[in-house]
Structures are given as C-alpha cells and as structure tokens.
Short mmCIF file of C-alpha atoms in Angstrom, two decimals:
data_model
loop_
_atom_site.label_atom_id
_atom_site.label_comp_id
_atom_site.label_asym_id
_atom_site.label_seq_id
_atom_site.Cartn_x
_atom_site.Cartn_y
_atom_site.Cartn_z
CA MET Q 1 2.15 54.27 38.09
CA SER Q 2 -0.22 52.00 35.55
CA THR Q 3 0.61 48.89 34.30
CA PRO Q 4 2.31 48.85 31.06
CA THR Q 5 -0.35 47.45 28.41
CA LEU Q 6 0.93 44.27 26.34
CA VAL Q 7 0.08 44.70 22.65
CA ALA Q 8 0.39 41.35 21.25
CA VAL Q 9 1.62 42.30 17.76
CA ALA Q 10 0.18 39.81 15.20
CA HIS Q 11 1.18 39.46 11.71
CA GLY Q 12 -2.44 38.97 9.79
CA SER Q 13 -3.68 36.72 7.47
CA ARG Q 14 -6.53 36.53 5.27
CA ASP Q 15 -6.66 33.07 6.47
CA PRO Q 16 -9.97 33.43 9.28
CA ARG Q 17 -9.17 30.87 11.67
CA ALA Q 18 -6.21 33.08 11.94
CA LEU Q 19 -7.91 36.07 13.44
CA PRO Q 20 -9.64 33.60 16.16
CA ALA Q 21 -6.56 30.88 17.18
CA VAL Q 22 -4.77 34.84 18.20
CA THR Q 23 -7.71 35.67 19.95
CA ALA Q 24 -7.83 32.70 22.06
CA LEU Q 25 -3.30 32.97 22.91
CA LEU Q 26 -4.01 36.08 24.04
CA GLU Q 27 -7.38 34.83 26.41
CA GLU Q 28 -4.79 32.51 27.59
CA VAL Q 29 -2.94 35.40 28.29
CA ARG Q 30 -5.26 37.58 30.03
CA ALA Q 31 -5.85 34.46 32.46
CA LEU Q 32 -2.08 33.83 33.18
CA ARG Q 33 -2.05 37.07 34.53
CA PRO Q 34 -5.39 38.48 35.26
CA GLY Q 35 -5.40 42.46 35.34
CA LEU Q 36 -2.77 42.66 32.96
CA PRO Q 37 -3.64 44.89 30.33
CA VAL Q 38 -3.47 43.20 27.04
CA ARG Q 39 -4.85 44.22 23.06
CA LEU Q 40 -4.09 43.28 19.61
CA GLY Q 41 -2.37 45.01 16.63
CA HIS Q 42 -1.62 43.02 13.10
CA VAL Q 43 1.16 44.50 11.07
CA GLU Q 44 -1.08 43.77 8.37
CA LEU Q 45 -4.26 42.24 6.62
CA ASN Q 46 -6.46 42.41 9.75
CA GLU Q 47 -7.60 44.47 12.30
CA PRO Q 48 -6.99 45.86 14.00
CA LEU Q 49 -4.02 47.25 12.95
CA LEU Q 50 -0.46 47.89 14.63
CA THR Q 51 -0.70 51.83 14.52
CA ASP Q 52 -4.89 52.51 15.20
CA THR Q 53 -4.26 50.25 18.75
CA LEU Q 54 -1.91 52.54 19.48
CA ASP Q 55 -3.68 55.23 18.63
CA THR Q 56 -6.23 54.12 21.02
CA LEU Q 57 -4.34 53.83 24.32
CA PRO Q 58 -4.70 56.36 26.71
CA THR Q 59 -2.32 59.33 26.45
CA GLY Q 60 0.27 59.41 28.93
CA GLY Q 61 0.25 55.77 29.19
CA GLU Q 62 2.75 53.47 28.17
CA ALA Q 63 2.88 50.33 26.48
CA VAL Q 64 5.35 46.91 25.22
CA LEU Q 65 4.96 45.99 21.91
CA VAL Q 66 5.42 41.89 21.84
CA PRO Q 67 5.88 40.49 18.34
CA LEU Q 68 3.94 36.73 17.83
CA LEU Q 69 6.95 35.97 16.04
CA PHE Q 70 9.23 33.71 15.98
CA GLY Q 71 12.69 35.40 14.54
CA ARG Q 72 14.45 38.78 14.53
CA GLY Q 73 13.53 39.60 10.90
CA HIS Q 74 12.40 43.10 9.47
CA HIS Q 75 9.43 43.28 11.42
CA VAL Q 76 11.11 43.00 14.61
CA LYS Q 77 14.09 45.24 13.62
CA HIS Q 78 11.47 48.02 11.45
CA ASP Q 79 8.31 48.40 11.71
CA LEU Q 80 7.73 47.88 15.53
CA PRO Q 81 10.35 50.09 16.24
CA ARG Q 82 8.84 52.49 13.90
CA ALA Q 83 5.71 52.19 14.94
CA ALA Q 84 6.86 52.84 18.15
CA ARG Q 85 8.09 56.05 17.50
CA ALA Q 86 5.04 57.07 15.72
CA ALA Q 87 3.15 56.73 18.86
CA ALA Q 88 5.44 58.97 20.47
CA PRO Q 89 5.30 60.81 22.72
CA ARG Q 90 1.68 60.36 23.73
CA VAL Q 91 2.28 56.69 24.02
CA ARG Q 92 6.38 55.35 25.53
CA ALA Q 93 6.09 52.10 23.93
CA ARG Q 94 8.78 49.68 24.04
CA VAL Q 95 9.70 46.60 22.07
CA ALA Q 96 10.42 43.23 22.93
CA ALA Q 97 12.17 40.40 22.01
CA PRO Q 98 10.59 37.71 19.57
CA LEU Q 99 9.03 34.38 20.70
CA GLY Q 100 12.27 31.97 19.59
CA PRO Q 101 13.99 30.35 19.65
CA HIS Q 102 13.26 29.45 23.56
CA PRO Q 103 12.81 26.19 25.19
CA LEU Q 104 8.83 27.17 26.15
CA LEU Q 105 8.59 27.41 22.16
CA ALA Q 106 10.34 23.88 21.87
CA GLU Q 107 8.02 22.27 24.35
CA ALA Q 108 4.60 24.37 22.43
CA LEU Q 109 6.09 22.35 19.41
CA HIS Q 110 7.02 19.24 20.91
CA ASP Q 111 3.39 18.78 22.32
CA ARG Q 112 1.21 19.53 18.58
CA LEU Q 113 3.73 17.22 17.59
CA THR Q 114 2.18 14.66 19.98
CA GLU Q 115 -1.56 15.66 19.13
CA ALA Q 116 -0.53 15.08 15.21
CA GLY Q 117 0.65 11.00 15.90
CA TRP Q 118 4.44 11.54 17.25
CA ARG Q 119 5.10 8.83 19.41
CA PRO Q 120 8.87 8.04 20.80
CA GLY Q 121 9.92 5.02 20.38
CA PRO Q 122 13.34 3.04 19.27
CA ARG Q 123 11.50 2.98 15.75
CA THR Q 124 11.00 6.53 16.01
CA HIS Q 125 14.25 7.40 16.66
CA ARG Q 126 15.76 5.44 13.89
CA THR Q 127 13.71 6.09 11.11
CA ALA Q 128 12.32 9.34 11.49
CA GLY Q 129 12.84 12.84 11.60
CA VAL Q 130 11.22 16.77 11.26
CA VAL Q 131 11.15 19.40 9.70
CA LEU Q 132 10.54 22.46 11.34
CA ALA Q 133 8.55 25.12 8.97
CA ALA Q 134 8.58 29.15 9.81
CA ALA Q 135 7.97 31.57 7.59
CA GLY Q 136 11.32 32.53 6.99
CA SER Q 137 13.24 35.97 6.71
CA ARG Q 138 16.55 37.48 4.89
CA ASP Q 139 17.81 38.35 8.01
CA PRO Q 140 20.37 36.24 9.05
CA GLU Q 141 20.05 36.89 12.32
CA SER Q 142 16.38 35.24 11.85
CA THR Q 143 17.19 32.30 10.43
CA ALA Q 144 20.40 31.43 12.91
CA GLY Q 145 17.25 31.34 15.97
CA THR Q 146 15.58 29.13 13.84
CA ARG Q 147 18.32 26.72 13.20
CA ARG Q 148 18.67 26.96 17.67
CA LEU Q 149 15.14 25.92 17.81
CA ALA Q 150 15.42 23.59 15.38
CA ALA Q 151 18.16 22.30 17.51
CA LEU Q 152 16.61 22.90 21.13
CA LEU Q 153 13.16 20.77 19.38
CA SER Q 154 15.61 17.82 18.47
CA GLU Q 155 16.39 17.48 22.29
CA ARG Q 156 13.25 17.46 23.09
CA LEU Q 157 12.47 14.52 20.59
CA GLY Q 158 15.22 12.72 22.11
CA GLY Q 159 17.75 13.43 19.46
CA VAL Q 160 15.86 13.15 16.18
CA PRO Q 161 16.89 14.80 13.39
CA VAL Q 162 15.27 18.29 13.05
CA LEU Q 163 15.89 20.36 9.99
CA ALA Q 164 14.63 24.29 9.80
CA ALA Q 165 13.27 24.97 6.54
CA TYR Q 166 11.33 28.14 5.43
CA ALA Q 167 8.20 28.95 3.44
CA SER Q 168 9.19 32.28 1.82
CA ALA Q 169 12.44 34.07 1.31
CA ALA Q 170 15.23 31.47 2.58
CA SER Q 171 16.10 28.38 1.99
CA PRO Q 172 15.63 25.70 2.39
CA THR Q 173 11.92 24.92 1.10
CA VAL Q 174 10.16 22.84 3.42
CA PRO Q 175 10.24 20.17 0.36
CA GLU Q 176 13.80 20.88 0.24
CA ALA Q 177 14.38 20.11 3.69
CA VAL Q 178 11.86 16.84 3.21
CA ARG Q 179 14.29 16.03 0.31
CA GLU Q 180 17.44 16.38 2.23
CA LEU Q 181 16.06 14.56 5.70
CA THR Q 182 15.00 11.01 3.02
CA ALA Q 183 18.10 10.78 1.08
CA CYS Q 184 19.46 10.39 5.52
CA GLY Q 185 17.32 7.75 4.87
CA ARG Q 186 14.74 8.97 7.26
CA THR Q 187 11.73 7.44 5.91
CA ARG Q 188 8.84 8.94 7.84
CA ILE Q 189 9.25 12.45 7.75
CA ALA Q 190 6.96 15.13 9.79
CA VAL Q 191 6.40 18.72 10.31
CA ALA Q 192 6.33 21.24 12.82
CA SER Q 193 4.81 24.25 12.22
CA CYS Q 194 6.12 27.16 13.88
CA PHE Q 195 3.48 29.78 13.18
CA THR Q 196 1.13 30.87 15.94
CA ALA Q 197 -2.17 30.96 13.85
CA PRO Q 198 -2.89 28.94 10.59
CA GLY Q 199 -2.65 30.99 7.46
CA LEU Q 200 -1.03 30.54 3.72
CA PHE Q 201 2.52 29.97 4.62
CA ALA Q 202 1.54 26.49 7.81
CA THR Q 203 -1.09 25.41 5.10
CA ARG Q 204 1.63 25.29 2.25
CA SER Q 205 4.25 23.88 4.64
CA ALA Q 206 1.91 20.91 5.98
CA ALA Q 207 1.50 19.71 2.40
CA ALA Q 208 4.72 18.82 1.86
CA ALA Q 209 4.34 16.27 5.02
CA PRO Q 210 4.97 12.99 3.91
CA TRP Q 211 4.00 11.15 7.02
CA ILE Q 212 2.16 13.74 10.27
CA ALA Q 213 2.02 17.66 9.93
CA ALA Q 214 1.56 19.31 12.98
CA ALA Q 215 -0.75 22.11 13.97
CA PRO Q 216 0.37 26.19 14.62
CA LEU Q 217 0.41 26.88 17.81
CA GLY Q 218 -2.29 28.33 18.80
CA PRO Q 219 -3.11 28.80 22.42
CA HIS Q 220 -1.08 27.22 23.86
CA PRO Q 221 -0.45 26.76 27.53
CA ALA Q 222 3.13 27.04 27.28
CA LEU Q 223 3.00 30.10 24.42
CA ALA Q 224 1.54 32.06 26.61
CA ARG Q 225 3.77 31.97 28.75
CA LEU Q 226 6.39 32.77 26.37
CA VAL Q 227 3.94 35.93 24.99
CA LEU Q 228 4.43 37.11 29.27
CA HIS Q 229 8.06 36.50 29.35
CA ARG Q 230 8.99 38.38 26.55
CA TYR Q 231 6.65 41.26 28.36
CA ASP Q 232 8.72 40.93 31.23
CA GLN Q 233 11.70 40.92 29.75
CA ALA Q 234 11.41 44.32 28.31
CA LEU Q 235 10.26 46.13 30.96
CA ALA Q 236 12.52 44.65 33.25
CA ALA Q 237 15.71 45.87 30.59
CA THR Q 238 14.36 49.00 30.57
CA GLU Q 239 14.21 49.28 34.19
CA ALA Q 240 17.88 48.43 34.67
CA ARG Q 241 18.65 50.81 31.91
CA THR Q 242 16.51 53.76 34.16
CA GLY Q 243 18.90 52.14 37.26
CA GLU Q 244 22.36 53.30 35.44
CA ALA Q 245 21.56 56.41 33.95
CA ARG Q 246 20.65 57.73 37.17
CA THR Q 247 23.97 55.90 38.61
CA ALA Q 248 25.92 58.17 35.67
CA GLY Q 249 24.60 60.73 35.49
CA ALA Q 250 25.02 60.95 39.95
CA ARG Q 251 27.24 63.41 41.52
CA PRO Q 252 30.64 61.32 42.79
CA VAL Q 253 30.70 61.33 46.76
CA ARG Q 254 33.81 63.05 47.54
CA PRO Q 255 35.57 62.10 50.50
CA PRO Q 256 36.86 64.18 53.57
CA ALA Q 257 39.97 66.42 52.80
CA ARG Q 258 42.34 64.62 54.87
CA THR Q 259 45.22 66.96 56.07
CA PRO Q 260 48.25 65.83 56.02
CA ALA Q 261 50.70 64.33 58.35
CA PRO Q 262 54.58 65.68 59.35
CA ALA Q 263 56.75 64.28 56.73
CA ALA Q 264 58.18 62.45 59.77
CA ALA Q 265 55.03 60.59 60.53
CA GLN Q 266 54.77 58.71 56.91
CA LEU Q 267 57.48 56.64 56.65
CA PRO Q 268 56.69 53.50 59.06
CA HIS Q 269 59.70 52.72 62.08
CA PRO Q 270 61.93 50.24 60.92
CA HIS Q 271 60.87 47.44 63.01
CA ALA Q 272 56.99 48.17 62.90
CA TYR Q 273 56.72 45.17 60.45
CA ALA Q 274 56.94 43.11 63.36
CA ALA Q 275 53.72 43.61 65.13
CA SER Q 276 51.48 44.60 62.24
CA ASP Q 277 50.07 42.18 59.29
CA ALA Q 278 51.35 44.18 56.80
CA PRO Q 279 54.64 41.70 55.00
CA HIS Q 280 58.13 42.03 55.73
CA PRO Q 281 60.06 44.09 53.51
CA HIS Q 282 62.29 40.97 53.11
CA ALA Q 283 59.54 38.46 52.77
CA TYR Q 284 58.87 38.08 49.44
CA ALA Q 285 62.25 37.35 48.75
CA ALA Q 286 61.42 34.11 50.11
CA VAL Q 287 58.69 33.05 48.06
#
C-alpha cells in the first residue's frame, strides 16, 4: 500500500511573508522524513486551497490532514472534516489533532523568546511575565488548550507567569493580559507568538508587547517534529480502530463439547481436598 500523503493545512493570510514561512516549515518536515509525500492546503486566502489540494491527489489514495493550527476550534472540528468527507470516496482522508497543546510546541515558543532577547536569571524570574498570544476561538475546548500550553511554557521558563491571550473571538486580549500582569507587579512583559506564520494577528499581538516580542514559529525544528507526530498519531488511531472492528466482527471460537461425567464422578471424594491444591471445606473459617 502507498504511504498516506501528509496534507498540512494552514489557515492562510494576506501577509506576503506567510506562505514562505509555511513552505519553509514543510521543507523541514520533508528533511526529517525523506520519501513521505507532503502537500500544502489552505483554509482560505492563499493558494492552494485545501479542496484543490485534495482534488489533485491520486484516486484511491489516502491522506492525513494535519492542521497547522493550535486549538480544536471551528476549522479543526468542522471545516477540515467537511473537506475530508467531500473528498471521499475518491480519496480516503482523516483529520489529525491540532498542534497544541504539546511540550514540543512549548519548546519552540521558548526558543523564539530566547531569540528575541529572553534571558533566564533571578531578575527575570522576579520581574518578567509572558503573554502567550494565540488567534482565539469561541470554542471553550480551544481556549482551554491554549491555557494548558501557557502552563507548559511557564514550566519551561522556570515558573515565570505566562498568561494566555487572544487576538480575536476570546478574552483576555493581548493588551488586557499585559495590564493584568502589570497589575501583578511584573515590569518586563514579553509576548510569545503562538502563530505558524506572520500575519495580521501576529503583527497586532507583537505591537502590544511592552518589552520583547517573539517571532512566529515558522520552520522551527520542534514544530516540524510535532507535525510528523500528529501525522503518526492519526495513522495509529486508524489502525487501532480497524483492529478493533476486525476483532468485533470475528466469530467467537466455541470450545468443543464435552461428554458430561457420570453423576457420581462430579462430586469430590470427602477427603480429596487434603491431597490437592484446593482449599479445605472448612479452611475459610480460620481466615
């Protein structure tokens, strides 16, 4: 059987820097796993669109849609499954989990902060705070995932407070989170950019940083590893479901019928327990 195609699904942006950043990320993915077919599709704004990418896959092929998105919002729960259903039965497509939250994502965010000027130390630990800027969603599962990622990043930073914030659709906003950390006595506040590529939300979030602002994640090696991890997870889950279905559909093997023993032989000899491993009839009285 041919290897399922990894279709990375980006949101899309009018920012001309977005497509090169996503393309560079997929080059990292290809370098980590040579021979794996990797394609790109966008939800909107950029070409190729996801539907067009799926239309170009060979008939009878398989694909795993890996969202380059960080939470289980509307795109992951509705748009991608709809595209997968529309491609069937010509292409068998399944949808992988979004990239966040995951320790590899916290690793990439930490590195981008370091590149922007973050330096660990006693002073930083006492005075600094981080706003984790994400796109935002009305789906509570998505915002809960962002808060879990903020906790992972805080742990990675040695306990420095990290507050999740959103560029749209949810609260707090990035400026609101900055004010909240300031009210808690944090005087040096950085913004970590939980975006795959440059765009309107990433630019707006960075502009609200009172201190340093990290770049979008782009072609970070940890992000490339995470893309492959989500791809592998989706394949493993499908194989597990297939195995369960086969097990459930198999006929149970019936043991051969036995000829019943004579009635007298079915009862143990009164003294049989003494010579066997079975407990004596009165043994439980002493327990």
